[in-house]
Tab-separated table of C-alpha atoms and ligand atoms in Angstrom:
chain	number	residue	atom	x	y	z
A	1	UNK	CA	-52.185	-15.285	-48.424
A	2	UNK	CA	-51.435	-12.544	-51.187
A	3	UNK	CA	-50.925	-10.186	-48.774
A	4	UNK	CA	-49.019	-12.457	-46.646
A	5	UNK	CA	-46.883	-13.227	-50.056
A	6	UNK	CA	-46.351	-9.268	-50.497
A	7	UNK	CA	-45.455	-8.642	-47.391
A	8	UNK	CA	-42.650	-11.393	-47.032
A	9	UNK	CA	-41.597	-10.415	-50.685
A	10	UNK	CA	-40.995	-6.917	-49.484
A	11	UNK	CA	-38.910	-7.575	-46.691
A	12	UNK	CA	-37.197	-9.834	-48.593
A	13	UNK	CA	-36.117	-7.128	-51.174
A	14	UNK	CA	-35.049	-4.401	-48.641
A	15	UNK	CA	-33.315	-6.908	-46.376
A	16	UNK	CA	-35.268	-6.111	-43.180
A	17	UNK	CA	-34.212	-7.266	-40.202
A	18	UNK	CA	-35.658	-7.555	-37.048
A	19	UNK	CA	-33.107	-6.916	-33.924
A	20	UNK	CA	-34.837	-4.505	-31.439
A	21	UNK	CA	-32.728	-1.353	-31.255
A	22	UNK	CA	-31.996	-1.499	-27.164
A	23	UNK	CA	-30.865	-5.538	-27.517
A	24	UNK	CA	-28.424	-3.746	-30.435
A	25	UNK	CA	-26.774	-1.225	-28.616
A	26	UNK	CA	-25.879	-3.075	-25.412
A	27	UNK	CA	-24.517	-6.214	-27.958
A	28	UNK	CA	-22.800	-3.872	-29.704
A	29	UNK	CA	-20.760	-2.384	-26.796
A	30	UNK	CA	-19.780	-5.741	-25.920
A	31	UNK	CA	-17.753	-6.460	-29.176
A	32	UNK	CA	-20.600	-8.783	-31.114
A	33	UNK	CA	-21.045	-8.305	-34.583
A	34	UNK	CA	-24.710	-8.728	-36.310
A	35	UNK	CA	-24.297	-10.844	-39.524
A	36	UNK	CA	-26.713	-11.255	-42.035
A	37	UNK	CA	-26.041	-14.322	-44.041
A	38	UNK	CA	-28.790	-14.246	-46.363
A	39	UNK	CA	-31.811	-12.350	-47.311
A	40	UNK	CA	-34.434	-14.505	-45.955
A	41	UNK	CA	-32.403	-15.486	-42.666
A	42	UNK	CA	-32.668	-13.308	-39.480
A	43	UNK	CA	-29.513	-11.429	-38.382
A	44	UNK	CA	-27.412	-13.249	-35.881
A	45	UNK	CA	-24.704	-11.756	-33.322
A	46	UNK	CA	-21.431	-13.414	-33.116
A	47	UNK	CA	-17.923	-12.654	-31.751
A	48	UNK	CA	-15.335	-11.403	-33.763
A	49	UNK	CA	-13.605	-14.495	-33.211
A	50	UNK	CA	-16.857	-16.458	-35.081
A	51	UNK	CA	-16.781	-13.983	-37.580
A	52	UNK	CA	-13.432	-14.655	-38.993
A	53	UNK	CA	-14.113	-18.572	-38.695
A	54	UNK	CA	-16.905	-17.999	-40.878
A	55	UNK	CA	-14.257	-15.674	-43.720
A	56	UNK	CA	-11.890	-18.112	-43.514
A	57	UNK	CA	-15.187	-21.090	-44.669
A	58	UNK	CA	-15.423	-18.421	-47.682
A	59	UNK	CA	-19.246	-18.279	-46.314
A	60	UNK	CA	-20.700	-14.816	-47.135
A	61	UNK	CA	-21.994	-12.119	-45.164
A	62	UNK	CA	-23.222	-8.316	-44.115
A	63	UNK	CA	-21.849	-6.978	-41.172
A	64	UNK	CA	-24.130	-4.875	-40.024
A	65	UNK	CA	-22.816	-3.770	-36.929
A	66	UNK	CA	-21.453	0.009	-38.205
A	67	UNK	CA	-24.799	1.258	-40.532
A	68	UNK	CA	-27.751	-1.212	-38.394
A	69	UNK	CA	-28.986	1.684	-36.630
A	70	UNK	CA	-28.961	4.330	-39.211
A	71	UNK	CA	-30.531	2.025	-41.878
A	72	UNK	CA	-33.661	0.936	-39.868
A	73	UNK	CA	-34.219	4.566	-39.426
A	74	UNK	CA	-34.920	4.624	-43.332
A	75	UNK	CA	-37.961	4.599	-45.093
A	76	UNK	CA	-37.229	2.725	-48.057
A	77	UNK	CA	-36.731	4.542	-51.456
A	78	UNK	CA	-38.832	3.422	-54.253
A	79	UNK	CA	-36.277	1.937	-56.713
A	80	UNK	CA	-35.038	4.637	-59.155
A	81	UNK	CA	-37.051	3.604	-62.427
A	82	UNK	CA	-34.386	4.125	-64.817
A	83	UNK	CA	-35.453	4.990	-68.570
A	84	UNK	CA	-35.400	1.793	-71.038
A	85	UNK	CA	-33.000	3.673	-72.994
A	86	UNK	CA	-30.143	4.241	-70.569
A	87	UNK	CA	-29.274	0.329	-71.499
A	88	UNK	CA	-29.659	0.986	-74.693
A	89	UNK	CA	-26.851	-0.786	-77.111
A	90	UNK	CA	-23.498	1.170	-76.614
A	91	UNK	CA	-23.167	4.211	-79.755
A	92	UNK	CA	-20.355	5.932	-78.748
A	93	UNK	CA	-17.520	3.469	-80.258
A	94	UNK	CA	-16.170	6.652	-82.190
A	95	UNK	CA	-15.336	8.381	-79.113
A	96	UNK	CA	-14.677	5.144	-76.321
A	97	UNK	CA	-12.715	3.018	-78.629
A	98	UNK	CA	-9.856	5.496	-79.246
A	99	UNK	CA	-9.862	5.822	-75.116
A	100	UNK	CA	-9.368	2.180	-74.724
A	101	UNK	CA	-5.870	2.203	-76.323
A	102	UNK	CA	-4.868	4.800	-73.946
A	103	UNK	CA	-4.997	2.382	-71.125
A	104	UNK	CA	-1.884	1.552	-69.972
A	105	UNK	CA	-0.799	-1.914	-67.893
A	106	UNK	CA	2.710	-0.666	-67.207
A	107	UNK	CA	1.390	2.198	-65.666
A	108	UNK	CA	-0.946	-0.354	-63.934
A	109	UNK	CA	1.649	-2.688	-62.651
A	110	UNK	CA	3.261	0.068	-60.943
A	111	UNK	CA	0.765	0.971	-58.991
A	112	UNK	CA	-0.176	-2.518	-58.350
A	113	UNK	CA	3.548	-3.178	-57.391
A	114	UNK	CA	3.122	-0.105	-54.595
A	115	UNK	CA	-0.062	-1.354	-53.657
A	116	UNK	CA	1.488	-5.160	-52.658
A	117	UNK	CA	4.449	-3.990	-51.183
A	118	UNK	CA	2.366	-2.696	-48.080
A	119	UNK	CA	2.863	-5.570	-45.473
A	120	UNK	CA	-1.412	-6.007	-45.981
A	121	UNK	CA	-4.299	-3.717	-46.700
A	122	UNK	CA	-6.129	-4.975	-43.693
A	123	UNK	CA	-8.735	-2.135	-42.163
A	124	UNK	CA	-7.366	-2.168	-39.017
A	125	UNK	CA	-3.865	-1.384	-39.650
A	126	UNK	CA	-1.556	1.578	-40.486
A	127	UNK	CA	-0.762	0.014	-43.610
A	128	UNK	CA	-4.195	-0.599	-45.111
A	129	UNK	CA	-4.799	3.124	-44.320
A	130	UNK	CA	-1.299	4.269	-46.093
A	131	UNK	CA	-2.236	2.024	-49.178
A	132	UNK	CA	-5.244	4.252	-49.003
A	133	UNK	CA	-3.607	7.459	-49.011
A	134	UNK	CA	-1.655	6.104	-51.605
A	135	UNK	CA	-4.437	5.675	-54.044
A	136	UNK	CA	-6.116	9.191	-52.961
A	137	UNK	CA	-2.731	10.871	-53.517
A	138	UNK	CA	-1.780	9.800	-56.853
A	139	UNK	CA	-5.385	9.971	-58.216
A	140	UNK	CA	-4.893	13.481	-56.826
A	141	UNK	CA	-2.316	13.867	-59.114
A	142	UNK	CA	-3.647	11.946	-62.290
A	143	UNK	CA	-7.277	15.050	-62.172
A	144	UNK	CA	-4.901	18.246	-61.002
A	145	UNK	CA	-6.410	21.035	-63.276
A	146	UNK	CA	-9.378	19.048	-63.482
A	147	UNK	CA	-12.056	21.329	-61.530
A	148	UNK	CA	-14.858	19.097	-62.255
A	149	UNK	CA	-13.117	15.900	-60.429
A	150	UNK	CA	-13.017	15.607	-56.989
A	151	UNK	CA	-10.785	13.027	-54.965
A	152	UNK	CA	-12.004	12.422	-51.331
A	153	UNK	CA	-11.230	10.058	-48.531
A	154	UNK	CA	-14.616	8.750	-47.078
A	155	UNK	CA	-13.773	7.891	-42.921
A	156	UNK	CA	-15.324	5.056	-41.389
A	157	UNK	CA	-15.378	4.011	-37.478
A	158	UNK	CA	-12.350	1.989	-38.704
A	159	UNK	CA	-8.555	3.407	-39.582
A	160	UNK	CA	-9.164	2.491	-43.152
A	161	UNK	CA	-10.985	5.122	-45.583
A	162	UNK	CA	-12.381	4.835	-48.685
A	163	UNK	CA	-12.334	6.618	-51.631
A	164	UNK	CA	-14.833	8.690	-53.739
A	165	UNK	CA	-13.520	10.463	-57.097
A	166	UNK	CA	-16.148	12.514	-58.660
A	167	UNK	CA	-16.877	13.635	-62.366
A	168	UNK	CA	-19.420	16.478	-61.816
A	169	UNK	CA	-22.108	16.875	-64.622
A	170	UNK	CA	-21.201	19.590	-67.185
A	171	UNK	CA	-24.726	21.025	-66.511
A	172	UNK	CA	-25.122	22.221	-63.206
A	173	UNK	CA	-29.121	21.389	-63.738
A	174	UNK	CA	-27.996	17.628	-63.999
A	175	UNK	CA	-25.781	18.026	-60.295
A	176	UNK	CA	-28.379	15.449	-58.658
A	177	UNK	CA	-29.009	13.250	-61.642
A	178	UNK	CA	-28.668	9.793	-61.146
A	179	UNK	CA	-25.249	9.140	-60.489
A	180	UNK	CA	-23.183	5.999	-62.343
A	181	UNK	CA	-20.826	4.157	-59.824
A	182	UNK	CA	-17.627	2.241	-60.613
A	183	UNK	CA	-16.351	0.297	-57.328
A	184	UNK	CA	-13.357	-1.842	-56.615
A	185	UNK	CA	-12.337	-2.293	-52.883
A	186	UNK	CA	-8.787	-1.633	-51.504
A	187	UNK	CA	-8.102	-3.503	-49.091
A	188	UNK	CA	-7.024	-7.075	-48.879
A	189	UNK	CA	-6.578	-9.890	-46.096
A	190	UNK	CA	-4.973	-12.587	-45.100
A	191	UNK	CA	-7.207	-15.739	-43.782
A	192	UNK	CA	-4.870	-16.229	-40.856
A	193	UNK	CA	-4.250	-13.304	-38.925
A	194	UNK	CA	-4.889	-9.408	-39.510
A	195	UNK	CA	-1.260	-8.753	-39.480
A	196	UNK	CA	0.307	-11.307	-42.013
A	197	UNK	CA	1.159	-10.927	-44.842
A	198	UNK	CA	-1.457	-9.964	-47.341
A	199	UNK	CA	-0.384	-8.557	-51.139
A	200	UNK	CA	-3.970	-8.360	-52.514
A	201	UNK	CA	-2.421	-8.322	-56.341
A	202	UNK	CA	-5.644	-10.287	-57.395
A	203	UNK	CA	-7.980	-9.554	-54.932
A	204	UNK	CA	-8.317	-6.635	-55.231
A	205	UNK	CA	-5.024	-4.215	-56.419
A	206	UNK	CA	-6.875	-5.732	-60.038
A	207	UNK	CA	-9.617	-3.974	-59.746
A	208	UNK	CA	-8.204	-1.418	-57.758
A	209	UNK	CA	-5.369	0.099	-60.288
A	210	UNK	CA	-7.978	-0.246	-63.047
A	211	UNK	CA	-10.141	2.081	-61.893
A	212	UNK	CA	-7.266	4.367	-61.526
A	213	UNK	CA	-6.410	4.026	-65.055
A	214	UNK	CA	-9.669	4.661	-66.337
A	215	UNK	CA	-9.635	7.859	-64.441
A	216	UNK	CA	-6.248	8.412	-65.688
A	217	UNK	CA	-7.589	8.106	-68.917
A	218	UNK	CA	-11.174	10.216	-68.861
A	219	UNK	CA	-9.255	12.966	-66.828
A	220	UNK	CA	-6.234	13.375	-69.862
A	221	UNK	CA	-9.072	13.361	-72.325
A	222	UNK	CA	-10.689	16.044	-70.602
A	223	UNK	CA	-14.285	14.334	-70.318
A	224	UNK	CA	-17.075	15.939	-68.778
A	225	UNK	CA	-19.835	13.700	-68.159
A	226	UNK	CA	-23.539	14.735	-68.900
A	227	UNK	CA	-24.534	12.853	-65.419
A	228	UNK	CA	-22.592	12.403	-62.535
A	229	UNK	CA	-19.862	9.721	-62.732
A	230	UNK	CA	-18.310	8.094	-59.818
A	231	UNK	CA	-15.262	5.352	-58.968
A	232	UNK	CA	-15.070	4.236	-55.250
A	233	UNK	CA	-12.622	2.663	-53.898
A	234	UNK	CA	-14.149	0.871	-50.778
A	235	UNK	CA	-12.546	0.199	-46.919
A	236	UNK	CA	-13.232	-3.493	-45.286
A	237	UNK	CA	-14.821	-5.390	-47.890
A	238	UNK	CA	-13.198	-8.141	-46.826
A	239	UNK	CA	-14.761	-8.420	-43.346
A	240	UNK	CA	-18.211	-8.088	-44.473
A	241	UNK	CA	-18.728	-5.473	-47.216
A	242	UNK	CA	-18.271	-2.958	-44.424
A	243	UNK	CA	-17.386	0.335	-46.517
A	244	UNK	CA	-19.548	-0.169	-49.048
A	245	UNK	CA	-22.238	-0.341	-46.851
A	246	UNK	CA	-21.406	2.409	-44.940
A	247	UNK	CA	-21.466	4.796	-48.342
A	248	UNK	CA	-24.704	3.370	-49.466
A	249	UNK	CA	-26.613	3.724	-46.754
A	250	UNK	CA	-25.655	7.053	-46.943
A	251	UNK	CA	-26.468	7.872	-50.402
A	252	UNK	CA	-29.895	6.111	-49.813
A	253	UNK	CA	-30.122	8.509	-46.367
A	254	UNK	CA	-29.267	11.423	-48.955
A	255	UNK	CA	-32.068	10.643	-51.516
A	256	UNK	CA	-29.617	10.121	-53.966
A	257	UNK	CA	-29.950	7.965	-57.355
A	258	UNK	CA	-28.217	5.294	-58.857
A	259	UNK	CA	-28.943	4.786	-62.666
A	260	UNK	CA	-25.730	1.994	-62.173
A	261	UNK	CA	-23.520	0.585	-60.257
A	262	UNK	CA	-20.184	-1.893	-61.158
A	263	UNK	CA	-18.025	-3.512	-59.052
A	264	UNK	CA	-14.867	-4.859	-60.450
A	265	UNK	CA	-13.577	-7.017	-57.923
A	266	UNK	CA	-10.582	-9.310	-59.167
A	267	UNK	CA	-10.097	-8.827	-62.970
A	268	UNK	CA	-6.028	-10.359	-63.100
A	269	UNK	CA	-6.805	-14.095	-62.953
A	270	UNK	CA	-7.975	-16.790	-65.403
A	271	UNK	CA	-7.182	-20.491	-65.672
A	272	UNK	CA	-4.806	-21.805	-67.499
A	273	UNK	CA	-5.858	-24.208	-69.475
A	274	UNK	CA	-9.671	-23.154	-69.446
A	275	UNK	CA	-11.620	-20.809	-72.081
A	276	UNK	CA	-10.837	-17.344	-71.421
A	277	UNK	CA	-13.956	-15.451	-70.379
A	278	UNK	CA	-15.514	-13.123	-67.832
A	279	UNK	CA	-18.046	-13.996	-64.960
A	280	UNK	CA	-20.749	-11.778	-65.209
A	281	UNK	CA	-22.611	-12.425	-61.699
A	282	UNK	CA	-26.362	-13.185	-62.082
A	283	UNK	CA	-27.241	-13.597	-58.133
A	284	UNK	CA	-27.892	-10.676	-56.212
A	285	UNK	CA	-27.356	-8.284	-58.991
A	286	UNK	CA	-29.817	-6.039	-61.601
A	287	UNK	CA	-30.780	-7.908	-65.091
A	288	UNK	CA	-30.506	-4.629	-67.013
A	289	UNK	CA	-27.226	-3.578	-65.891
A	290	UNK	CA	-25.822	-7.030	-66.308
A	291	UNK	CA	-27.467	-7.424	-69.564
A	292	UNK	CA	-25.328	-4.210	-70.771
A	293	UNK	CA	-21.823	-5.091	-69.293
A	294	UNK	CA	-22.961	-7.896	-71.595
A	295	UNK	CA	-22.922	-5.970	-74.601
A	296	UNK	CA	-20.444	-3.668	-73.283
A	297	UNK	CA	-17.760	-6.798	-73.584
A	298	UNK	CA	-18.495	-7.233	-77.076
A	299	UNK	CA	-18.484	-3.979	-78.219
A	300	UNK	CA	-15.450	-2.968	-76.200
A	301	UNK	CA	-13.565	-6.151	-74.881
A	302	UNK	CA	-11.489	-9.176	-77.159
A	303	UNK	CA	-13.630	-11.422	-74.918
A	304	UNK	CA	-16.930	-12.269	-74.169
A	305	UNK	CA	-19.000	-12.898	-70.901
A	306	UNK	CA	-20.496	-15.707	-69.672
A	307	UNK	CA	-23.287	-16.209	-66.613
A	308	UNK	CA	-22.051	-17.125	-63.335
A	309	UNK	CA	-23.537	-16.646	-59.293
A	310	UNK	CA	-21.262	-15.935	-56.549
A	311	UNK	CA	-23.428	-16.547	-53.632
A	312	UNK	CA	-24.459	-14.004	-50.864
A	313	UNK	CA	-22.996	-10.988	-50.117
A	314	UNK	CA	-19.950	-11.825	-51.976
A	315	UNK	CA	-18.695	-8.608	-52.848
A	316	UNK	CA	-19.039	-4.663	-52.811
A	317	UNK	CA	-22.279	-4.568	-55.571
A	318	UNK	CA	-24.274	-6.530	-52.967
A	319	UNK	CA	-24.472	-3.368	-50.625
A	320	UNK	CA	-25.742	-1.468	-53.344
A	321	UNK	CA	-28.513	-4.432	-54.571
A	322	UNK	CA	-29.076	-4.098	-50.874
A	323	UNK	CA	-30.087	-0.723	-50.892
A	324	UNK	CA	-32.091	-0.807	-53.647
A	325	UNK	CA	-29.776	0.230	-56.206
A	326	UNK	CA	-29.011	-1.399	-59.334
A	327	UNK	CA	-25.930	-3.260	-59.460
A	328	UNK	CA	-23.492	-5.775	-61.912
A	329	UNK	CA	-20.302	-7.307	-61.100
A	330	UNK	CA	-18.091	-8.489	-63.586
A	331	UNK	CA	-15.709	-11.229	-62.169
A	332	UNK	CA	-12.195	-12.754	-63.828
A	333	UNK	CA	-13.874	-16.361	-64.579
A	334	UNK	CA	-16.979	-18.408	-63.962
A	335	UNK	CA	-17.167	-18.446	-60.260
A	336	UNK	CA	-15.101	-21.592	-58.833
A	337	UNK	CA	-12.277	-21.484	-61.826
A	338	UNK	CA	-11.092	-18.159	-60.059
A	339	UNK	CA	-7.676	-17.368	-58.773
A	340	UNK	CA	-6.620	-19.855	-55.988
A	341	UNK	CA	-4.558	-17.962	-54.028
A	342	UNK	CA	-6.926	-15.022	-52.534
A	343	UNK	CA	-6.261	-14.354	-48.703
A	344	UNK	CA	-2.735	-16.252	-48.938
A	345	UNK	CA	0.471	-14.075	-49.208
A	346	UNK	CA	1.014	-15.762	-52.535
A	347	UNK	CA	-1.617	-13.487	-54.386
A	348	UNK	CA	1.084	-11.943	-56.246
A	349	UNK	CA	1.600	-10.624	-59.966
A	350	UNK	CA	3.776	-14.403	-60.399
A	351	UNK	CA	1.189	-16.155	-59.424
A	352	UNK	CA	0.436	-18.793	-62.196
A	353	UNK	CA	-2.604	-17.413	-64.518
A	354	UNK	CA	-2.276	-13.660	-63.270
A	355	UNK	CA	-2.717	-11.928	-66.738
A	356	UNK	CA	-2.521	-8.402	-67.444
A	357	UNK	CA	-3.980	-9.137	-70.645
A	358	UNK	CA	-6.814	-10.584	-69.460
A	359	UNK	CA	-6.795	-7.653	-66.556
A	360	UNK	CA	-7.119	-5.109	-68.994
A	361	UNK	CA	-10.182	-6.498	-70.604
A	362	UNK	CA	-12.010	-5.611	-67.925
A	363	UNK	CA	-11.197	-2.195	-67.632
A	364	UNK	CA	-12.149	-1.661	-71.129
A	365	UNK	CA	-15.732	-2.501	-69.995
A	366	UNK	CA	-15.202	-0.243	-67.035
A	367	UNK	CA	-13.994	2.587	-69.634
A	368	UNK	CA	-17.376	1.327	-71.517
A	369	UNK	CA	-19.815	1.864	-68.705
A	370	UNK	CA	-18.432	5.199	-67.362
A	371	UNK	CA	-18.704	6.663	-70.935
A	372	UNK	CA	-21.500	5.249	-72.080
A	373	UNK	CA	-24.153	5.670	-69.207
A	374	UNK	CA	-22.957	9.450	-68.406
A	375	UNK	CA	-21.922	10.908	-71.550
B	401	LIG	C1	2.984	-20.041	-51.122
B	401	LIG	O1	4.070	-20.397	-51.958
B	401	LIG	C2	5.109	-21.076	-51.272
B	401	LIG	C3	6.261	-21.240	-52.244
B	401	LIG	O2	5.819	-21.746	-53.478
B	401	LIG	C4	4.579	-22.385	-50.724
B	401	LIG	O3	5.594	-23.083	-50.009
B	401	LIG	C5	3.393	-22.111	-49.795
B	401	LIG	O4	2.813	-23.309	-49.366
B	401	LIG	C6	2.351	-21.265	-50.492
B	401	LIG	N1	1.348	-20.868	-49.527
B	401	LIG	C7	0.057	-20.832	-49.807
B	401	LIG	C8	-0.830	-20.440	-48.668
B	401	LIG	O5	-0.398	-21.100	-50.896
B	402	LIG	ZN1	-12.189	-9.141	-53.348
């Protein structure tokens, strides 16, 4: 019974799945997809037709289809047993809180308005890759002279690529230290079709043009971390976390280390009418991290957190909790107050209760966590 007990608790955490590798491959080259829709369910193949029934019913899911293969041929990495100080309460307000005034919403809306004004950001099309050139060009610009940062497109089996900016450690000694992730994803979608219209202001240009102002902001300042700092910008979350899960699984195939990972997916939104607060997400993510974006929005942030779950697989941080890795995500409400208007081509900046004052709260938190965990 114990063992029994063990045994189903392990699979549980390292989302094992049972598909026989021969009955993959010759799905697979007929077009099915394998979905996981929960941790404790058995993957099942559907058609891409089934798939997008099941986006449009908002019911979440891993596709597994692109990293199956490559992930069952991993032995699984003992969790990274990060120090009890590297949560510790946030001591570098002298240096962070200066930084936080620099970020700039103007600049933000700009890039936001670029980012909209593609026809979608859908993974399959020519436009979801430009928007992604877009972001790796003018972050490009934003670290020039910068030889620490890195900007590089990540290519998937897809058109769409992600995006991978990369603060190396001042020491070269700390080079494979556990690295600190920041992740938003890029594209966006439209329930009805993968060609209509799709602006993605909320869900996710939000995230998406904060992270580019934080590394606006760390770059001008000249920071150089003491551990490796990341921001991704992932491919195809909206069809089943499918970029996300393709970098992962291939930092976990590397041997590399997480000390933390947040996802800032939708920060623009919040209800009018209703308390303003953020949705820190307590299902599927890592107490300690979450416990110091916690802190992180009262030390940083006008306003405060408050506990919410957003069900399975419902954004980017659950193919890092996946993994193994410890992950937070800090959402624009409570889960269920959010912005109405994802996957409609009225997720625009006019919206009613798009905010860039609320927006910006979040990436003061982002600012936070990138400082504080790698300086
Ligand atoms: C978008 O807004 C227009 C104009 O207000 C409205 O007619 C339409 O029904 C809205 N569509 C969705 C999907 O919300
Ligand atoms: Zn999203």
């Amino acid at each position: 019974m114990k063992l029994f007990q063990i045994v189903a608790l392990l699979a549980f955490f390292q989302g094992v799945v049972s598909v026989p590798v021969s009955d993959f491959q010759e799905r697979a080259s007929q077009g099915l997809r394998l979905l996981q829709l929960g941790d404790d369910l058995e993957p099942v193949w559907k058609t891409e037709e089934e798939k997008l029934d099941l986006l449009e019913q908002d019911i979440g899911f891993f596709d597994l289809t692109e990293t199956y293969e490559i992930e069952q041929s991993l032995a699984p990495v003992a969790q990274l047993k990060v120090a009890s100080t590297a949560f510790a309460a946030p001591s570098h307000q002298k240096k962070v809180k200066p930084l936080l005034r620099k970020l700039d919403t103007k600049q933000q809306a700009k890039w936001l308005k670029t980012l909209t004004e593609f026809n979608n950001r859908y993974y399959t099309q020519e436009d979801g890759e430009k928007a992604a050139k877009f972001i790796q060009k003018t972050v490009k610009k934003l670290v020039s002279g910068r030889k620490h940062i890195s900007v590089k497109a990540f290519k998937h089996s897809w058109t769409q690529t992600s995006t991978v900016v990369r603060f190396e450690a001042a020491k070269s000694a700390n080079k494979n230290a556990p690295v600190t992730i920041i992740g938003a994803h890029m594209d966006s979608i439209n329930g009805r079709s993968a060609t209509a219209r799709a602006p993605g202001a909320d869900d996710d240009g939000t995230g998406s043009v904060s992270l580019m102002d934080v590394v606006r902001v760390l770059a001008k300042d000249g920071f150089k971390p003491t551990t490796p700092l990341e921001f991704h910008w992932y491919a195809a979350e909206e069809v089943g976390l499918l970029g996300s899960q393709d970098i992962a699984v291939k930092y976990k195939a590397d041997g590399k280390q997480v000390k933390g990972m947040l996802q800032c997916d939708m920060t623009g939104y919040t209800k009018p009418g209703a308390e303003e607060v953020m949705g820190l997400v307590r299902d599927f993510t890592d107490p300690a991290v979450s416990d110091f974006v916690a802190q992180l929005a009262e030390t940083y942030s006008r306003i405060r957190t408050v506990d919410t779950t957003c069900g399975y697989a419902c954004s980017d941080h659950g193919s890092w909790t996946r993994q193994g890795y410890p992950a937070a995500f800090n959402f624009e409400t409570p889960f269920g107050l959010h912005n109405p208007l994802i996957h409609t081509a009225n997720d625009t900046v006019n919206a009613p209760g798009f905010s860039w004052e609320h927006s910006v709260e979040f990436a003061k938190v982002v600012l936070g966590f990138a400082y504080e965990l790698t300086a």
